[in-house]
Coordinates of C-alpha atoms in Angstrom, one line a residue:
M1 CA 107.2 111.4 156.6
K2 CA 108.9 111.6 153.2
T3 CA 108.4 107.8 152.8
L4 CA 104.7 108.2 153.4
Y5 CA 104.4 110.8 150.7
V6 CA 106.3 108.7 148.2
T7 CA 104.1 105.7 149.0
L8 CA 100.9 107.7 148.6
I9 CA 102.1 109.1 145.3
L10 CA 102.9 105.6 144.0
F11 CA 99.7 104.2 145.3
F12 CA 97.4 106.8 143.7
S13 CA 99.5 106.9 140.4
S14 CA 98.8 103.1 140.1
F15 CA 95.1 103.9 139.6
T16 CA 95.6 106.6 137.0
G17 CA 97.8 104.5 134.6
I18 CA 99.5 105.8 131.6
P19 CA 97.6 108.0 129.1
N20 CA 96.7 106.3 125.8
K21 CA 98.2 108.8 123.4
P22 CA 100.5 108.9 120.4
V23 CA 104.2 109.5 120.8
D24 CA 105.6 113.0 120.1
S25 CA 106.7 112.3 116.6
V26 CA 107.6 109.7 114.0
D27 CA 110.3 110.0 111.3
L28 CA 108.4 108.6 108.3
H29 CA 111.6 107.6 106.4
R30 CA 112.9 105.6 109.4
F31 CA 109.4 104.1 109.9
A32 CA 109.2 102.9 106.3
G33 CA 110.2 99.3 105.5
K34 CA 109.4 95.9 106.8
W35 CA 107.9 95.1 110.3
Y36 CA 107.1 91.8 111.8
S37 CA 103.8 91.7 113.7
L38 CA 104.7 89.8 116.9
Y39 CA 101.5 90.2 119.0
S40 CA 98.2 91.8 118.3
I41 CA 94.6 92.2 119.5
P42 CA 93.3 91.0 116.2
T43 CA 91.0 93.0 114.0
Y44 CA 88.1 91.4 112.2
F45 CA 90.2 90.9 109.1
D46 CA 93.3 89.4 110.7
K47 CA 91.7 86.9 113.1
G48 CA 93.4 83.5 112.8
T49 CA 96.5 84.8 110.9
R50 CA 100.1 84.0 111.7
E51 CA 103.6 85.1 110.6
T52 CA 102.3 88.5 109.6
T53 CA 104.6 91.1 108.2
T54 CA 103.8 94.6 107.0
T55 CA 105.9 96.7 104.6
Y56 CA 105.5 100.5 104.4
N57 CA 106.7 102.2 101.2
W58 CA 106.1 105.8 100.2
N59 CA 104.0 106.2 97.1
A60 CA 105.4 108.1 94.2
K61 CA 104.0 111.5 95.2
K62 CA 105.1 111.1 98.9
E63 CA 101.5 111.5 100.1
Y64 CA 101.0 108.3 102.0
Y65 CA 102.5 104.8 102.5
N66 CA 101.5 102.0 100.2
V67 CA 101.2 99.1 102.6
V68 CA 101.6 95.4 101.8
T69 CA 100.6 93.0 104.6
T70 CA 101.6 89.3 104.1
Y71 CA 100.3 86.5 106.4
K72 CA 99.4 82.8 106.6
K73 CA 96.0 81.8 107.6
G74 CA 95.2 78.7 109.9
N75 CA 97.0 75.6 108.7
D76 CA 97.3 76.8 105.1
P77 CA 101.0 77.0 104.2
G78 CA 100.4 79.6 101.5
V79 CA 101.2 83.2 101.9
H80 CA 98.4 85.7 101.4
S81 CA 98.7 89.5 101.0
V82 CA 96.5 92.6 101.4
N83 CA 97.3 96.0 100.0
S84 CA 96.2 99.2 101.9
K85 CA 97.2 102.7 102.5
L86 CA 98.4 104.6 105.5
F87 CA 97.9 108.4 105.6
Q88 CA 99.5 110.8 108.1
V89 CA 97.2 113.1 110.1
E90 CA 98.3 116.7 109.7
G91 CA 99.6 118.4 112.8
T92 CA 100.4 115.3 114.7
H93 CA 104.1 115.0 113.7
N94 CA 103.2 111.7 112.0
A95 CA 102.4 109.9 115.2
E96 CA 98.7 109.7 114.3
M97 CA 97.8 108.1 111.0
K98 CA 94.8 106.7 109.3
A99 CA 94.8 103.2 107.7
Q100 CA 92.6 102.6 104.6
F101 CA 91.8 99.0 103.6
L102 CA 88.6 99.9 101.7
W103 CA 88.0 103.3 100.1
P104 CA 86.7 105.6 101.5
Y105 CA 86.8 104.2 105.1
K106 CA 89.8 105.0 107.3
V107 CA 90.7 103.7 110.7
D108 CA 92.7 105.4 113.4
Y109 CA 96.3 104.1 113.6
W110 CA 98.3 105.6 116.6
V111 CA 102.0 105.0 117.2
I112 CA 101.9 104.8 121.0
E113 CA 105.4 103.5 121.6
L114 CA 108.5 103.6 119.4
A115 CA 112.1 102.5 120.2
D116 CA 114.6 105.3 119.7
D117 CA 116.4 103.1 117.1
Y118 CA 113.1 102.1 115.4
S119 CA 113.7 98.5 116.3
Y120 CA 110.2 98.1 117.6
V121 CA 106.8 99.9 117.5
V122 CA 103.5 99.6 119.3
V123 CA 100.5 100.7 117.3
G124 CA 97.2 101.4 119.2
H125 CA 93.9 103.0 118.8
P126 CA 92.2 105.8 120.7
D127 CA 89.4 103.5 121.8
H128 CA 91.7 100.7 122.8
K129 CA 90.2 98.5 120.0
Y130 CA 93.4 97.2 118.4
L131 CA 97.0 96.8 119.4
F132 CA 100.0 95.7 117.4
I133 CA 103.4 95.0 118.8
M134 CA 105.8 95.0 115.8
S135 CA 109.6 94.6 115.4
R136 CA 112.1 94.8 112.7
T137 CA 113.0 91.1 113.4
P138 CA 110.7 88.1 114.0
S139 CA 111.3 88.2 117.8
I140 CA 112.4 90.6 120.5
D141 CA 113.8 90.1 124.0
K142 CA 111.2 88.5 126.3
N143 CA 111.8 91.0 129.1
L144 CA 111.3 93.9 126.8
L145 CA 108.1 92.3 125.5
Q146 CA 106.8 92.0 129.0
H147 CA 107.6 95.6 129.8
I148 CA 105.8 96.7 126.6
I149 CA 102.8 94.6 127.5
S150 CA 102.8 96.0 131.0
R151 CA 102.8 99.6 129.6
C152 CA 99.9 98.8 127.2
K153 CA 98.0 97.4 130.1
A154 CA 98.6 100.5 132.1
M155 CA 97.2 102.5 129.1
G156 CA 94.0 100.5 129.3
Y157 CA 94.5 98.0 126.5
P158 CA 92.9 94.5 127.1
V159 CA 96.2 92.8 126.9
E160 CA 94.7 89.5 127.8
K161 CA 93.3 89.5 124.2
L162 CA 96.9 89.7 122.7
V163 CA 97.6 86.8 120.2
S164 CA 101.0 85.7 119.1
Q165 CA 101.7 85.8 115.4
K166 CA 103.7 82.6 115.8
H167 CA 106.8 83.5 113.6
S168 CA 109.1 80.5 113.1
T169 CA 111.5 81.8 115.8
D170 CA 108.7 81.7 118.5
Q171 CA 109.3 79.1 121.2

């Protein structure tokens, strides 16, 4: 009988998935620095990009991050960059932020998964529009990556739309 209950719980929980929500908190000082974008559901602005990195630095007044995103586009070997800002949403323990690429517009930026040692982060959106899997290095363990993708799928993200950023260490 106990086995039947466990089986039923597992069966029904497979339909509910994992809630799409931010992590409990983010240490802004540990989050700062350079991240390699490994896989993403591309936005309008980053379709066709590769070897993307994003660096987060506190502005002088400690009000937001100054963000520099570098990337290569198509077959062009040149490195391009975009500057933006990332604001923390008050009362969310820094797990919800707003990205601003063009004043005054801001886009939701949720930290939905974060390694305890800040070695990788997954950034999502409340409407599942975007997804970014980033690491402090140009690659991560393939098994870990598959587990991350599985959890994102369980949260409702269309993981079939994920695109590799094709860093030079990709195989």
